[in-house]
């Protein structure tokens, strides 16, 4: 094994289609117009010396090392900033160039420490490489003069010298090693789009500065690591590299955090992970990452990881460690007993959106083929199930319509109920790049999220609607488009059912749906709404991106339908730059849905009542399958409380913390007789579990994840599972203990079974993925290269279907007792319920959940910033600290849900989407009042959790 | 607070869910309404949910939206309870 090779071409690729031929060092090369001479040279295999150039950022021309000579032109132009031209004759190595380069390098090295042997960049230092490349043999200038390298030997102060900044938990900044190439500053601007770094001072005073001469941690830095990756020296270095040393091999794999699905190189030394570096050829992330994917992997070796299976009779007992065999046998006999005693439908399973496609497939197969029912669901129930319903009805498939590259072609971007810079940061950076190039932005969100206004980004319109009024706003946008004749008639006549369009158009044109009429409940200024509608309809390629702020409502599915209507009405479907783009929360939530995790659907979104589909699986699995839809998660919990549902196998999901109305979830779990939790940690759900099966991390197994753009990416094992088994192996052993004849020896065999049974995966195999890098389903005979864009020549269902979307106010209403509306969200540094990120250094950015409240509402209640407050709803109450901000409108409060002690879901209610039971997390009527400390429930809960996490040692047999 | 509002029973929730579904289809073209509600319930409701639903409908539970009652004949009656 060796490091995955990546070539740095020095400057970004040109997208021009016009080709130009020139000669470099006697070699003829043809490249796209606009390519730099540096890049053209590299493509011809000639590496021009360089320091300030790297292909992740635009050329800068500051280091003067990449100079070349061009026949017929004067001087020695920099090859990074000089574009190719037809017929040029370029020389990259002449005696004049050699002298200049050697002189430049000598000056660089004269202000750089010579501790190369003990330097963390030893083995990965471009400065050292260039000194070698130009043949530098001597530095004639000493260190006694002006320098940044060290404190003076004679005891005087060297004001130019600065100590290392070690404030960031993941990397250090050592100014003494900085050559001021500006690569970090430009990476922060161009790649990440945060603009946290700058060069302060001029000339010899110049140095890199986070913010206004702050340290990294207190600056605006979001710790994406692009600067560290860009740095050619040891100035910005991962602490893990400082501690471990340089990696010796690397493996391409896929991040296990959000639905962007970034490709990374896991750089290893033996089985020790040295660092994660985003892979340039990764088609979702194009070489970029966020703080979670790049740095927050420490949870995989966290001391709280459970490595041995455990059992207990009652949830009030301490855990008892057992062998795997005992655990499997116990679960098998308990589930069989429950089914015998309470009926076949008394047990079920929950698949994980954090696990691989193969693992998810096995869990649903265990439920359908082993348990003999369809009681299988997944966390998509609580996030994107309305997307499945809404897009399925209108377009014929639940899939997002684009790839992430598509945003590079968008002219107007609408973001609804999503906060990409926090929730989907790498996509957020790609979007910001496009916005800086001039695309227009419309944000529909109750909160002024970062994307509304941030450096060099400003939304054309921010429509700060009241939580729960999405449908009214979307329908009003449609009203403007229809009544002002802005719809794309040609597209609609060709692609959609015209009579359905007419029916819908008449519906939205009704005066009741005008921006002026809906203002009284949406709170959105009609003139802004009208202007936004005109911009979207007439501004060129219009793309809609949305998140859980759309789906997690009583009318979640209706809003998804409204979004689809709007895209169809404006002809924004079926080409790059447009489309309907659900931003998926978890790494494999798309995949878990694809793999048949829903109680009504077999893999590939085929209803269980469909005889032909069941027949395919019955033949493959050798069992009879139920044609009745099973229970969804909330229905399982209701049935448990009613006493008809007694056993649950939960893989990699924490329903007690993530699902709404915690008390009801707890009551449901408490009523069950055998709850099996398979996870890395004793999560909150495990407080009510009878069996715990240790899980493995994404670093410890092979498989695939499918991201929000339907891209199937490989997950590759880089270390032995610490618990001993990949999760797919655990499920297989469990199935075997229940008498099923499963014999998969590798996850690739599971994928082969998926491909054989699921038409949209027909050509997918590990060999094919290795060859292609990744593919976007559908990937079959018709589209062997996969499908970056859906619905190109027509909709999957045939004609696009317009459906009326009547606004219905949620029954969760404010009143005198609960006058404020609570909405929830997430933050960049933490992920979901925080089980992983809370066990990393990421806690330095977010150690607790805070309640955001408008200054006006805070003052009315006598609340100061940082005060403990009591947050109460009709469901329950909790306490947390206040954060006073005008990001939220008066009447609206907001919190995150990353910490279990906050218990935000004690507050949320059991209202849910009419079509899918997706809970209404985004609207809860609450009251906020000053408080002294934790609520009674929080204290009871803490005590229960503490008790339930006790573990007794394994009983050793007496000698 | 939770103490002064008794927790909803599963039956209460089923009535609420059925009425929510009816509310959506009420705004759709008239001919599609009962079939829309029935198809939705057939597609997504597990047998014991439909069993409880029919137990209430058959008794003429007054809490159901008239559209739900109108759709009921199109909803599939569940089979007998399955034994393992």
PDB file of N, CA, C and O in Angstrom, chain A residues 793-823:
ATOM      1  N   UNK A 793     -35.441  14.193 -20.060  1.00  0.00           N
ATOM      2  CA  UNK A 793     -36.341  14.260 -21.213  1.00  0.00           C
ATOM      3  C   UNK A 793     -37.802  14.102 -20.826  1.00  0.00           C
ATOM      4  O   UNK A 793     -38.673  14.040 -21.683  1.00  0.00           O
ATOM      5  N   UNK A 794     -38.062  13.995 -19.559  1.00  0.00           N
ATOM      6  CA  UNK A 794     -39.435  13.785 -19.116  1.00  0.00           C
ATOM      7  C   UNK A 794     -39.379  13.264 -17.700  1.00  0.00           C
ATOM      8  O   UNK A 794     -38.338  12.795 -17.247  1.00  0.00           O
ATOM      9  N   UNK A 795     -40.516  13.359 -17.000  1.00  0.00           N
ATOM     10  CA  UNK A 795     -40.510  12.943 -15.603  1.00  0.00           C
ATOM     11  C   UNK A 795     -40.567  11.432 -15.470  1.00  0.00           C
ATOM     12  O   UNK A 795     -41.091  10.741 -16.350  1.00  0.00           O
ATOM     13  N   UNK A 796     -40.035  10.951 -14.354  1.00  0.00           N
ATOM     14  CA  UNK A 796     -40.040   9.516 -14.104  1.00  0.00           C
ATOM     15  C   UNK A 796     -41.464   8.961 -14.148  1.00  0.00           C
ATOM     16  O   UNK A 796     -41.713   7.883 -14.671  1.00  0.00           O
ATOM     17  N   UNK A 797     -42.443   9.755 -13.636  1.00  0.00           N
ATOM     18  CA  UNK A 797     -43.810   9.236 -13.624  1.00  0.00           C
ATOM     19  C   UNK A 797     -44.511   9.435 -14.975  1.00  0.00           C
ATOM     20  O   UNK A 797     -45.686   9.108 -15.140  1.00  0.00           O
ATOM     21  N   UNK A 798     -43.828  10.015 -15.961  1.00  0.00           N
ATOM     22  CA  UNK A 798     -44.443  10.323 -17.244  1.00  0.00           C
ATOM     23  C   UNK A 798     -44.614  11.825 -17.337  1.00  0.00           C
ATOM     24  O   UNK A 798     -43.666  12.544 -17.633  1.00  0.00           O
ATOM     25  N   UNK A 799     -45.818  12.316 -17.034  1.00  0.00           N
ATOM     26  CA  UNK A 799     -46.068  13.759 -17.012  1.00  0.00           C
ATOM     27  C   UNK A 799     -45.929  14.279 -15.582  1.00  0.00           C
ATOM     28  O   UNK A 799     -46.414  13.643 -14.638  1.00  0.00           O
ATOM     29  N   UNK A 800     -45.276  15.404 -15.420  1.00  0.00           N
ATOM     30  CA  UNK A 800     -45.196  16.027 -14.095  1.00  0.00           C
ATOM     31  C   UNK A 800     -46.591  16.382 -13.612  1.00  0.00           C
ATOM     32  O   UNK A 800     -47.438  16.810 -14.394  1.00  0.00           O
ATOM     33  N   UNK A 801     -46.832  16.159 -12.311  1.00  0.00           N
ATOM     34  CA  UNK A 801     -48.187  16.341 -11.777  1.00  0.00           C
ATOM     35  C   UNK A 801     -48.254  17.559 -10.863  1.00  0.00           C
ATOM     36  O   UNK A 801     -47.579  17.611  -9.840  1.00  0.00           O
ATOM     37  N   UNK A 802     -49.065  18.535 -11.245  1.00  0.00           N
ATOM     38  CA  UNK A 802     -49.328  19.671 -10.359  1.00  0.00           C
ATOM     39  C   UNK A 802     -50.408  19.270  -9.365  1.00  0.00           C
ATOM     40  O   UNK A 802     -51.426  18.676  -9.739  1.00  0.00           O
ATOM     41  N   UNK A 803     -50.184  19.591  -8.097  1.00  0.00           N
ATOM     42  CA  UNK A 803     -51.154  19.242  -7.057  1.00  0.00           C
ATOM     43  C   UNK A 803     -51.442  20.493  -6.234  1.00  0.00           C
ATOM     44  O   UNK A 803     -50.528  21.240  -5.888  1.00  0.00           O
ATOM     45  N   UNK A 804     -52.719  20.716  -5.949  1.00  0.00           N
ATOM     46  CA  UNK A 804     -53.097  21.885  -5.139  1.00  0.00           C
ATOM     47  C   UNK A 804     -52.485  21.800  -3.744  1.00  0.00           C
ATOM     48  O   UNK A 804     -52.408  20.713  -3.164  1.00  0.00           O
ATOM     49  N   UNK A 805     -52.109  22.939  -3.217  1.00  0.00           N
ATOM     50  CA  UNK A 805     -51.505  22.979  -1.889  1.00  0.00           C
ATOM     51  C   UNK A 805     -52.211  24.017  -1.028  1.00  0.00           C
ATOM     52  O   UNK A 805     -51.858  25.184  -1.030  1.00  0.00           O
ATOM     53  N   UNK A 806     -53.217  23.567  -0.312  1.00  0.00           N
ATOM     54  CA  UNK A 806     -53.980  24.482   0.560  1.00  0.00           C
ATOM     55  C   UNK A 806     -53.253  24.617   1.896  1.00  0.00           C
ATOM     56  O   UNK A 806     -52.898  23.610   2.514  1.00  0.00           O
ATOM     57  N   UNK A 807     -53.049  25.844   2.324  1.00  0.00           N
ATOM     58  CA  UNK A 807     -52.408  26.067   3.629  1.00  0.00           C
ATOM     59  C   UNK A 807     -53.392  25.718   4.749  1.00  0.00           C
ATOM     60  O   UNK A 807     -54.544  26.162   4.742  1.00  0.00           O
ATOM     61  N   UNK A 808     -52.942  24.901   5.675  1.00  0.00           N
ATOM     62  CA  UNK A 808     -53.735  24.581   6.858  1.00  0.00           C
ATOM     63  C   UNK A 808     -52.854  24.893   8.066  1.00  0.00           C
ATOM     64  O   UNK A 808     -51.771  24.332   8.201  1.00  0.00           O
ATOM     65  N   UNK A 809     -53.314  25.773   8.917  1.00  0.00           N
ATOM     66  CA  UNK A 809     -52.507  26.146  10.083  1.00  0.00           C
ATOM     67  C   UNK A 809     -52.340  24.920  10.973  1.00  0.00           C
ATOM     68  O   UNK A 809     -53.248  24.112  11.119  1.00  0.00           O
ATOM     69  N   UNK A 810     -51.167  24.776  11.563  1.00  0.00           N
ATOM     70  CA  UNK A 810     -50.958  23.663  12.480  1.00  0.00           C
ATOM     71  C   UNK A 810     -51.818  23.842  13.723  1.00  0.00           C
ATOM     72  O   UNK A 810     -52.168  24.961  14.106  1.00  0.00           O
ATOM     73  N   UNK A 811     -52.167  22.721  14.338  1.00  0.00           N
ATOM     74  CA  UNK A 811     -52.936  22.805  15.575  1.00  0.00           C
ATOM     75  C   UNK A 811     -52.069  23.172  16.761  1.00  0.00           C
ATOM     76  O   UNK A 811     -52.569  23.393  17.858  1.00  0.00           O
ATOM     77  N   UNK A 812     -50.741  23.211  16.536  1.00  0.00           N
ATOM     78  CA  UNK A 812     -49.859  23.671  17.600  1.00  0.00           C
ATOM     79  C   UNK A 812     -49.880  25.200  17.549  1.00  0.00           C
ATOM     80  O   UNK A 812     -49.207  25.811  16.731  1.00  0.00           O
ATOM     81  N   UNK A 813     -50.700  25.788  18.404  1.00  0.00           N
ATOM     82  CA  UNK A 813     -50.915  27.234  18.305  1.00  0.00           C
ATOM     83  C   UNK A 813     -50.406  27.960  19.535  1.00  0.00           C
ATOM     84  O   UNK A 813     -50.432  27.431  20.639  1.00  0.00           O
ATOM     85  N   UNK A 814     -49.955  29.193  19.303  1.00  0.00           N
ATOM     86  CA  UNK A 814     -49.574  30.014  20.444  1.00  0.00           C
ATOM     87  C   UNK A 814     -50.832  30.553  21.120  1.00  0.00           C
ATOM     88  O   UNK A 814     -51.896  30.642  20.502  1.00  0.00           O
ATOM     89  N   UNK A 815     -50.698  30.872  22.377  1.00  0.00           N
ATOM     90  CA  UNK A 815     -51.810  31.441  23.127  1.00  0.00           C
ATOM     91  C   UNK A 815     -51.232  32.137  24.335  1.00  0.00           C
ATOM     92  O   UNK A 815     -50.014  32.284  24.444  1.00  0.00           O
ATOM     93  N   UNK A 816     -52.076  32.543  25.252  1.00  0.00           N
ATOM     94  CA  UNK A 816     -51.565  33.288  26.415  1.00  0.00           C
ATOM     95  C   UNK A 816     -50.547  32.493  27.237  1.00  0.00           C
ATOM     96  O   UNK A 816     -49.576  33.056  27.727  1.00  0.00           O
ATOM     97  N   UNK A 817     -50.742  31.171  27.360  1.00  0.00           N
ATOM     98  CA  UNK A 817     -49.818  30.410  28.203  1.00  0.00           C
ATOM     99  C   UNK A 817     -48.519  30.098  27.477  1.00  0.00           C
ATOM    100  O   UNK A 817     -47.457  29.977  28.076  1.00  0.00           O
ATOM    101  N   UNK A 818     -48.612  29.881  26.161  1.00  0.00           N
ATOM    102  CA  UNK A 818     -47.428  29.545  25.362  1.00  0.00           C
ATOM    103  C   UNK A 818     -47.348  30.499  24.182  1.00  0.00           C
ATOM    104  O   UNK A 818     -47.714  30.160  23.060  1.00  0.00           O
ATOM    105  N   UNK A 819     -46.870  31.714  24.423  1.00  0.00           N
ATOM    106  CA  UNK A 819     -46.978  32.762  23.401  1.00  0.00           C
ATOM    107  C   UNK A 819     -45.866  32.744  22.352  1.00  0.00           C
ATOM    108  O   UNK A 819     -45.975  33.426  21.345  1.00  0.00           O
ATOM    109  N   UNK A 820     -44.800  31.985  22.570  1.00  0.00           N
ATOM    110  CA  UNK A 820     -43.674  32.024  21.629  1.00  0.00           C
ATOM    111  C   UNK A 820     -43.649  30.758  20.777  1.00  0.00           C
ATOM    112  O   UNK A 820     -44.152  29.713  21.187  1.00  0.00           O
ATOM    113  N   UNK A 821     -43.033  30.866  19.603  1.00  0.00           N
ATOM    114  CA  UNK A 821     -42.878  29.680  18.760  1.00  0.00           C
ATOM    115  C   UNK A 821     -41.419  29.228  18.815  1.00  0.00           C
ATOM    116  O   UNK A 821     -40.509  29.998  18.519  1.00  0.00           O
ATOM    117  N   UNK A 822     -41.231  27.957  19.177  1.00  0.00           N
ATOM    118  CA  UNK A 822     -39.882  27.387  19.209  1.00  0.00           C
ATOM    119  C   UNK A 822     -39.619  26.658  17.892  1.00  0.00           C
ATOM    120  O   UNK A 822     -40.452  25.882  17.420  1.00  0.00           O
ATOM    121  N   UNK A 823     -38.458  26.918  17.312  1.00  0.00           N
ATOM    122  CA  UNK A 823     -38.036  26.115  16.173  1.00  0.00           C
ATOM    123  C   UNK A 823     -36.627  25.601  16.477  1.00  0.00           C
ATOM    124  O   UNK A 823     -35.950  26.131  17.356  1.00  0.00           O
TER     125      UNK A 823
END
